Short mmCIF file of C-alpha atoms in Angstrom, two decimals:
data_model
loop_
_atom_site.label_atom_id
_atom_site.label_comp_id
_atom_site.label_asym_id
_atom_site.label_seq_id
_atom_site.Cartn_x
_atom_site.Cartn_y
_atom_site.Cartn_z
CA SER W 13 29.97 3.30 -38.78
CA GLY W 14 28.33 6.82 -37.97
CA ALA W 15 29.88 8.65 -41.01
CA VAL W 16 27.99 10.62 -43.50
CA GLU W 17 29.53 12.43 -46.39
CA LEU W 18 27.88 14.72 -49.04
CA GLU W 19 29.44 16.22 -51.95
CA ASN W 20 28.77 19.17 -54.40
CA LEU W 21 25.76 20.54 -52.66
CA PRO W 22 24.14 23.44 -54.48
CA LEU W 23 22.77 26.35 -52.30
CA ARG W 24 18.98 27.44 -53.03
CA LYS W 25 18.64 30.33 -55.21
CA ASP W 26 15.66 31.50 -52.98
CA ALA W 27 17.61 31.09 -49.64
CA LEU W 28 17.41 34.85 -48.84
CA ARG W 29 13.60 35.20 -49.81
CA GLU W 30 12.24 34.74 -46.24
CA PHE W 31 14.42 37.54 -44.87
CA ASP W 32 12.77 40.09 -47.50
CA LEU W 33 15.89 41.53 -48.49
CA PRO W 34 16.60 43.15 -51.96
CA PHE W 35 19.22 40.45 -52.69
CA GLU W 36 19.28 37.09 -54.22
CA VAL W 37 21.82 34.16 -54.53
CA LYS W 38 23.42 34.40 -57.71
CA ALA W 39 25.37 31.17 -57.26
CA GLY W 40 26.16 28.97 -54.18
CA PHE W 41 27.63 25.54 -53.38
CA ILE W 42 29.25 23.29 -50.72
CA GLY W 43 32.00 21.24 -52.07
CA LYS W 44 31.91 18.66 -49.17
CA ILE W 45 30.30 18.08 -45.83
CA THR W 46 31.36 15.18 -43.40
CA LEU W 47 29.63 14.39 -40.32
CA GLN W 48 31.17 11.84 -37.89
CA ILE W 49 28.61 10.69 -35.08
CA PRO W 50 30.00 8.62 -31.87
CA PHE W 51 26.95 6.07 -31.82
CA TYR W 52 28.45 4.35 -28.97
CA ARG W 53 29.11 7.35 -26.62
CA PRO W 54 27.27 10.22 -28.04
CA HIS W 55 27.17 12.44 -25.06
CA SER W 56 30.85 12.18 -24.25
CA ASP W 57 32.95 11.83 -27.66
CA PRO W 58 32.99 14.65 -29.99
CA TRP W 59 30.54 15.15 -32.98
CA VAL W 60 32.75 16.29 -35.86
CA ILE W 61 31.29 18.36 -38.58
CA SER W 62 33.62 19.10 -41.57
CA MET W 63 33.01 21.28 -44.46
CA SER W 64 35.06 22.45 -47.36
CA GLN W 65 34.73 25.04 -50.08
CA LEU W 66 31.84 27.02 -48.98
CA ASN W 67 31.17 29.61 -51.94
CA LEU W 68 28.49 31.86 -52.19
CA ILE W 69 27.80 34.75 -54.60
CA ILE W 70 24.88 37.38 -53.73
CA GLY W 71 23.73 40.22 -55.99
CA PRO W 72 20.95 42.65 -56.06
CA ALA W 73 17.49 40.94 -56.81
CA GLN W 74 15.84 41.99 -59.97
CA LEU W 75 12.63 44.05 -59.36
CA GLN W 76 9.57 41.88 -60.33
CA GLU W 77 6.33 43.16 -61.37
CA TYR W 78 3.82 43.43 -58.60
CA ASP W 79 1.59 40.34 -58.32
CA GLY W 80 -1.10 40.75 -55.74
CA GLU W 81 -2.04 37.25 -55.52
CA LYS W 82 1.52 36.13 -55.18
CA GLU W 83 2.31 38.73 -52.42
CA ARG W 84 -0.74 37.65 -50.52
CA GLU W 85 0.33 33.90 -50.66
CA GLU W 86 3.81 34.94 -49.50
CA GLU W 87 2.35 36.89 -46.55
CA ARG W 88 0.18 33.72 -45.65
CA GLU W 89 3.28 31.59 -45.63
CA ARG W 90 5.19 34.05 -43.55
CA LYS W 91 2.27 34.23 -41.00
CA LYS W 92 2.00 30.48 -40.87
CA HIS W 93 5.82 30.18 -40.10
CA LEU W 94 5.47 32.63 -37.41
CA LEU W 95 2.30 30.80 -35.85
CA LYS W 96 4.08 27.64 -35.98
CA ALA W 97 7.38 29.18 -34.34
CA LEU W 98 5.03 30.47 -31.58
CA GLU W 99 3.16 27.18 -31.11
CA ASP W 100 6.27 25.26 -30.72
CA LYS W 101 7.53 27.67 -28.19
CA PHE W 102 4.35 27.27 -26.23
CA LYS W 103 4.32 23.54 -26.40
CA SER W 104 8.07 23.47 -25.33
CA GLU W 105 7.18 25.61 -22.23
CA CYS W 106 4.36 23.44 -21.26
CA GLU W 107 6.64 20.28 -21.61
CA GLN W 108 8.99 21.93 -19.44
CA LYS W 109 6.35 22.63 -16.69
CA GLY W 110 4.54 19.14 -17.06
CA GLU W 111 7.75 16.93 -17.11
CA SER W 112 10.45 19.16 -15.72
CA TYR W 113 12.54 15.96 -14.81
CA TRP W 114 12.63 14.43 -18.21
CA TYR W 115 13.06 17.70 -19.69
CA SER W 116 15.92 18.67 -17.71
CA VAL W 117 17.47 15.19 -18.52
CA THR W 118 17.15 15.82 -22.11
CA ALA W 119 18.32 19.39 -21.92
CA SER W 120 21.37 18.16 -20.19
CA VAL W 121 22.24 15.54 -22.86
CA VAL W 122 21.49 17.93 -25.50
CA THR W 123 23.81 20.57 -23.81
CA ARG W 124 26.59 18.03 -23.74
CA ILE W 125 26.12 17.05 -27.14
CA VAL W 126 26.33 20.70 -28.30
CA GLU W 127 29.28 21.31 -26.11
CA ASN W 128 31.24 18.26 -27.80
CA ILE W 129 30.76 19.51 -31.30
CA GLU W 130 33.81 19.96 -33.26
CA LEU W 131 33.45 22.12 -36.29
CA LYS W 132 36.11 22.24 -39.08
CA ILE W 133 35.61 24.68 -42.08
CA GLN W 134 38.04 25.40 -44.86
CA ASP W 135 38.03 27.62 -47.76
CA VAL W 136 34.93 30.06 -47.19
CA HIS W 137 34.44 32.53 -49.79
CA LEU W 138 31.36 34.88 -49.42
CA ARG W 139 31.34 37.42 -52.15
CA PHE W 140 28.65 40.41 -53.23
CA GLU W 141 28.71 41.51 -56.79
CA ASP W 142 26.95 44.79 -58.13
CA ASP W 143 26.79 45.78 -61.61
CA PHE W 144 23.28 47.31 -61.45
CA SER W 145 23.94 50.28 -59.13
CA ASN W 146 26.72 51.73 -61.47
CA PRO W 147 26.82 49.63 -64.73
CA GLU W 148 30.21 51.77 -65.79
CA LYS W 149 32.09 50.50 -62.58
CA PRO W 150 30.88 47.36 -61.15
CA PHE W 151 32.33 46.59 -57.92
CA SER W 152 32.35 43.46 -55.44
CA PHE W 153 33.27 43.07 -51.82
CA GLY W 154 33.76 39.60 -50.04
CA VAL W 155 34.85 37.64 -46.86
CA CYS W 156 37.46 35.01 -47.37
CA ILE W 157 38.71 32.64 -44.61
CA ASN W 158 41.15 30.01 -45.24
CA ASN W 159 40.28 27.78 -42.28
CA VAL W 160 38.10 28.00 -39.13
CA SER W 161 38.11 25.23 -36.50
CA ALA W 162 36.24 24.98 -33.03
CA GLN W 163 37.13 22.17 -31.01
CA ASN W 164 37.49 21.03 -27.41
CA PRO W 165 41.14 21.32 -26.37
CA SER W 166 43.54 18.46 -25.72
CA ARG W 167 42.28 16.20 -22.88
CA GLU W 168 44.09 18.18 -20.17
CA LEU W 169 43.23 18.36 -16.49
CA VAL W 170 40.63 21.11 -16.02
CA GLN W 171 38.14 21.77 -13.21
CA LYS W 172 35.19 19.48 -13.32
CA LEU W 173 32.64 22.34 -13.89
CA LEU W 174 34.84 24.03 -16.53
CA ARG W 175 33.89 23.62 -20.22
CA GLN W 176 36.50 24.91 -22.95
CA LYS W 177 36.23 25.44 -26.47
CA GLN W 178 39.09 26.41 -28.76
CA LEU W 179 38.40 28.54 -31.88
CA GLU W 180 41.03 29.14 -34.54
CA ILE W 181 40.71 31.31 -37.65
CA LYS W 182 43.35 31.47 -40.39
CA ASP W 183 43.68 33.86 -43.11
CA PHE W 184 40.68 36.02 -42.48
CA SER W 185 40.34 38.86 -44.99
CA VAL W 186 37.93 41.35 -46.21
CA TYR W 187 38.18 43.06 -49.54
CA TRP W 188 36.41 45.66 -51.69
CA ASP W 189 37.31 45.67 -55.49
CA THR W 190 36.35 48.60 -57.15
CA GLU W 191 36.44 47.41 -60.59
CA CYS W 192 36.21 43.71 -61.19
CA GLU W 193 34.58 40.75 -63.30
CA MET W 194 31.14 39.54 -62.47
CA LEU W 195 31.91 35.86 -61.49
CA GLY W 196 28.10 35.29 -61.16
CA LYS W 197 27.55 35.55 -64.65
CA LEU W 198 29.95 32.90 -65.70
CA PRO W 199 28.72 29.53 -66.67
CA ALA W 200 27.61 27.23 -63.83
CA ASN W 201 30.56 24.74 -64.43
CA GLU W 202 33.18 27.64 -64.29
CA ILE W 203 31.99 29.63 -61.27
CA GLN W 204 33.69 26.84 -58.69
CA ASP W 205 37.08 27.23 -60.15
CA ALA W 206 36.68 31.16 -60.59
CA MET W 207 35.71 31.46 -56.92
CA THR W 208 38.66 29.35 -55.61
CA GLN W 209 41.20 31.17 -57.88
CA CYS W 210 39.55 34.58 -56.89
CA MET W 211 40.09 33.40 -53.26
CA GLN W 212 43.79 32.26 -53.63
CA SER W 213 44.73 35.51 -55.50
CA ARG W 214 46.14 38.23 -53.76
CA HIS W 215 45.31 40.95 -56.24
CA HIS W 216 42.58 42.39 -54.25
CA GLN W 217 41.74 45.76 -52.60
CA TYR W 218 41.89 44.75 -49.06
CA ILE W 219 40.06 46.41 -46.19
CA PHE W 220 41.42 43.82 -43.81
CA GLU W 221 44.42 42.02 -44.91
CA PRO W 222 44.64 38.18 -44.05
CA VAL W 223 44.94 37.77 -40.54
CA CYS W 224 45.08 34.81 -37.86
CA ALA W 225 43.41 34.78 -34.66
CA SER W 226 42.95 32.25 -31.79
CA VAL W 227 40.23 32.42 -28.99
CA LEU W 228 40.02 30.31 -26.06
CA LEU W 229 36.75 30.14 -24.35
CA ARG W 230 35.86 28.87 -20.92
CA ARG W 231 32.43 28.40 -19.36
CA ASN W 232 31.68 27.79 -15.84
CA ALA W 233 28.95 25.05 -15.90
CA SER W 234 28.09 25.50 -12.17
CA LYS W 235 24.25 25.46 -11.55
CA GLU W 236 24.86 27.66 -8.64
CA PRO W 237 24.65 31.38 -9.20
CA LEU W 238 28.18 33.09 -9.27
CA ARG W 239 28.26 35.71 -6.56
CA SER W 240 31.92 36.90 -7.28
CA ARG W 241 32.82 39.69 -9.83
CA ASN W 242 36.14 38.04 -10.21
CA THR W 243 34.52 34.60 -11.27
CA PRO W 244 32.75 35.39 -14.75
CA ARG W 245 30.40 32.70 -16.05
CA ILE W 246 32.19 32.97 -19.69
CA GLU W 247 36.01 33.95 -20.09
CA GLY W 248 37.69 34.28 -23.38
CA GLN W 249 41.45 34.64 -24.16
CA VAL W 250 42.03 36.21 -27.73
CA GLN W 251 45.31 36.16 -29.50
CA LEU W 252 45.27 38.35 -32.52
CA GLU W 253 47.95 39.16 -35.04
CA PRO W 254 48.67 42.79 -35.86
CA MET W 255 46.09 43.64 -38.47
CA SER W 256 45.92 46.66 -40.88
CA LEU W 257 42.86 48.58 -41.94
CA ARG W 258 42.96 50.36 -45.28
CA LEU W 259 40.08 52.34 -46.88
CA SER W 260 40.69 54.29 -50.16
CA GLN W 261 38.54 57.24 -51.17
CA VAL W 262 36.95 55.29 -54.02
CA GLN W 263 36.21 52.61 -51.84
CA TYR W 264 34.55 54.94 -49.19
CA GLN W 265 32.49 56.54 -52.30
CA GLN W 266 31.47 53.15 -53.43
CA ILE W 267 30.46 52.15 -49.72
CA MET W 268 28.23 55.24 -49.33
CA ALA W 269 26.72 54.97 -52.70
CA PHE W 270 25.95 51.17 -52.11
CA LEU W 271 24.24 52.12 -48.74
CA LYS W 272 22.26 54.91 -50.42
CA GLU W 273 21.27 52.44 -53.25
CA LEU W 274 20.28 49.89 -50.46
CA ASP W 275 18.02 52.21 -48.78
CA ARG W 276 16.30 53.24 -52.03
CA ARG W 277 15.79 49.60 -53.03
CA GLU W 278 14.17 48.78 -49.84
CA ARG W 279 11.63 51.78 -50.31
CA GLU W 280 11.26 50.62 -53.79
CA MET W 281 10.09 47.06 -52.69
CA LEU W 282 7.89 48.54 -50.14
CA TYR W 283 5.83 50.88 -52.66
CA ARG W 284 6.03 48.74 -55.73
CA LYS W 285 2.71 47.97 -55.71
CA TRP W 286 1.87 51.46 -56.90
CA ARG W 287 4.69 51.91 -59.48
CA PRO W 288 3.62 52.69 -62.84
CA LYS W 289 3.90 50.19 -65.55
CA VAL W 290 4.35 52.63 -68.40
CA PRO W 291 7.43 54.86 -69.21
CA ILE W 292 7.69 58.52 -68.41
CA SER W 293 7.16 60.70 -71.65
CA MET W 294 8.42 64.29 -71.75
CA LYS W 295 6.69 66.79 -73.87
CA GLN W 296 8.17 69.94 -75.08
CA VAL W 297 5.99 73.05 -74.99
CA HIS W 298 6.65 75.61 -77.78
CA SER W 299 5.81 79.26 -76.89
#
């Protein structure tokens, strides 16, 4: 029937490794993903992608001892991925030149499918926890979104070459809690409920309090160049509720300390090859 449904999908712990960042995934999962594919009219009917309960906890990565062989293997893998990406790009350009007609037809169909995708996401909670920089005052910051939807507007009469997409965001908020519990250290079977309760709770130190927004995007799909300044290729109408921005002195101090710690950890990872493996000892000299 063209419907695919997946539940309780864990996110890989090494999902951020290829970005070479001093962070790692402490816990992450997706509650449910539903995909509805219109087999009979895939280029005209909408492809509906639904996702609910996207929870992700990120924290500082533990510094590992330098392993020369492992580092060289990871460097080879990065070069292989880069080389493959360049080869795919080259092949795509060659196919475009050699089979321009079929390439344009395929590109047109793919473009229509992408334009017809309707995305629905509920209960998004992305959270960063840090009890390493200052163990006495662990902090966390996160982004919560109750609902995000990107879909085509109702079938109203519009110009033939005009493509529209409606984006709705409900209860978008950003918080920075100066003192909190580390949810990433809870047992695996308790993290999901803890993240849901944390998201629903209003006892946060908000930087952006929950706000709703609506965006209507219009794209002129004409193949001819647009020669008038009054006729843009992409036009957007944004409706945004009044939003408040708050930042306390403690939050500002923790943000600056976090940025300094991030810079220090990046340098630490860069030069950890030469990091001593023995502790520093202090000797007292008596005169």
